[in-house]
Backbone as JSON, one array per atom type, in Angstrom:
{
  "sequence": "TVSRSLVGNFITSLEMGGASVTVTTLDAELADLLDAPAHTARFSR",
  "N": [[105.36, 87.31, 106.6], [105.06, 90.18, 108.52], [106.87, 93.06, 108.09], [106.93, 95.84, 108.42], [104.65, 98.21, 109.73], [102.27, 100.76, 109.4], [100.06, 102.57, 111.13], [97.33, 104.65, 111.44], [95.94, 107.99, 111.15], [96.17, 109.24, 108.07], [96.81, 111.22, 105.1], [93.9, 111.45, 103.17], [91.64, 110.71, 100.44], [89.13, 112.99, 99.28], [86.01, 112.56, 100.78], [86.38, 109.82, 101.02], [85.59, 106.65, 102.07], [86.17, 103.91, 104.33], [88.99, 101.67, 104.3], [92.54, 101.32, 103.65], [94.88, 99.04, 102.4], [98.17, 98.04, 101.85], [100.2, 95.71, 100.31], [103.36, 94.42, 99.71], [106.44, 93.22, 98.21], [109.33, 93.34, 100.16], [112.39, 94.56, 99.69], [115.93, 95.06, 100.36], [116.65, 97.7, 99.62], [114.17, 99.09, 99.55], [113.41, 98.74, 102.22], [115.38, 100.29, 103.51], [114.65, 102.82, 102.55], [112.07, 103.08, 103.65], [112.73, 103.21, 106.34], [114.09, 105.57, 106.53], [114.5, 108.98, 107.7], [111.64, 111.13, 107.67], [109.93, 114.08, 106.93], [107.16, 115.75, 106.49], [104.24, 117.72, 105.64], [102.06, 116.23, 106.62], [103.07, 113.86, 107.62], [105.55, 112.42, 109.58], [108.63, 111.0, 110.64]],
  "CA": [[105.79, 88.0, 107.8], [104.93, 91.63, 108.46], [108.12, 93.72, 108.45], [106.64, 97.21, 108.82], [103.24, 98.59, 109.69], [101.96, 102.15, 109.71], [98.65, 102.62, 111.47], [96.97, 105.98, 111.9], [95.21, 108.86, 110.23], [97.05, 109.85, 107.08], [96.07, 111.98, 104.09], [92.92, 110.63, 102.46], [90.9, 111.36, 99.36], [87.89, 113.61, 99.74], [84.84, 111.69, 100.91], [86.75, 108.4, 100.91], [85.24, 105.84, 103.22], [86.8, 102.6, 104.36], [90.39, 101.5, 104.7], [93.48, 101.0, 102.58], [95.93, 98.1, 102.79], [99.17, 97.83, 100.81], [101.07, 94.56, 100.54], [104.39, 94.41, 98.68], [107.69, 92.57, 98.54], [110.23, 94.3, 100.79], [113.81, 94.26, 99.51], [116.81, 95.87, 101.23], [116.58, 99.12, 99.23], [112.9, 99.63, 100.01], [113.47, 98.78, 103.69], [116.17, 101.47, 103.87], [113.84, 104.01, 102.26], [110.99, 103.16, 104.63], [113.3, 103.54, 107.64], [114.75, 106.88, 106.47], [113.73, 110.08, 108.29], [110.69, 111.79, 106.77], [109.28, 115.22, 107.56], [106.26, 116.41, 105.56], [103.13, 118.41, 106.3], [101.13, 115.3, 107.27], [103.72, 112.62, 108.04], [106.96, 112.53, 109.95], [109.16, 109.86, 111.36]],
  "C": [[105.66, 89.5, 107.58], [106.23, 92.25, 108.95], [107.91, 95.12, 108.97], [105.12, 97.39, 108.83], [103.11, 100.05, 110.11], [100.46, 102.22, 109.94], [98.35, 104.02, 111.98], [96.15, 106.72, 110.88], [96.22, 109.56, 109.33], [96.2, 110.6, 106.08], [95.14, 111.03, 103.34], [92.34, 111.4, 101.29], [89.64, 111.97, 99.94], [86.76, 112.59, 99.71], [85.16, 110.22, 100.72], [86.37, 107.68, 102.2], [86.0, 104.53, 103.19], [88.24, 102.63, 104.79], [91.23, 101.18, 103.48], [94.56, 100.09, 103.14], [96.87, 97.94, 101.6], [100.05, 96.67, 101.2], [102.07, 94.52, 99.39], [105.6, 93.62, 99.15], [108.66, 93.63, 99.06], [111.67, 93.85, 100.59], [114.64, 95.22, 100.36], [116.73, 97.35, 100.9], [115.3, 99.76, 99.73], [112.86, 99.71, 101.53], [114.25, 99.99, 104.16], [115.38, 102.75, 103.65], [112.71, 104.17, 103.27], [111.5, 103.56, 106.01], [113.96, 104.91, 107.69], [113.88, 107.94, 107.15], [112.82, 110.72, 107.24], [110.0, 112.91, 107.54], [108.47, 115.96, 106.5], [105.14, 117.07, 106.34], [102.23, 117.45, 107.09], [101.76, 114.01, 107.77], [105.15, 112.92, 108.44], [107.36, 111.32, 110.76], [110.61, 110.14, 111.66]]
}
């Protein structure tokens, strides 16, 4: 089951082609961290 998805243009490596997919086990601590406010130069939520 997909719990979270982030789709968009994020920071990439120079001259990187293609796509990146990350799959991991989501425990309660990680879920809290992913849902926390974030404000950086290239990503905010």
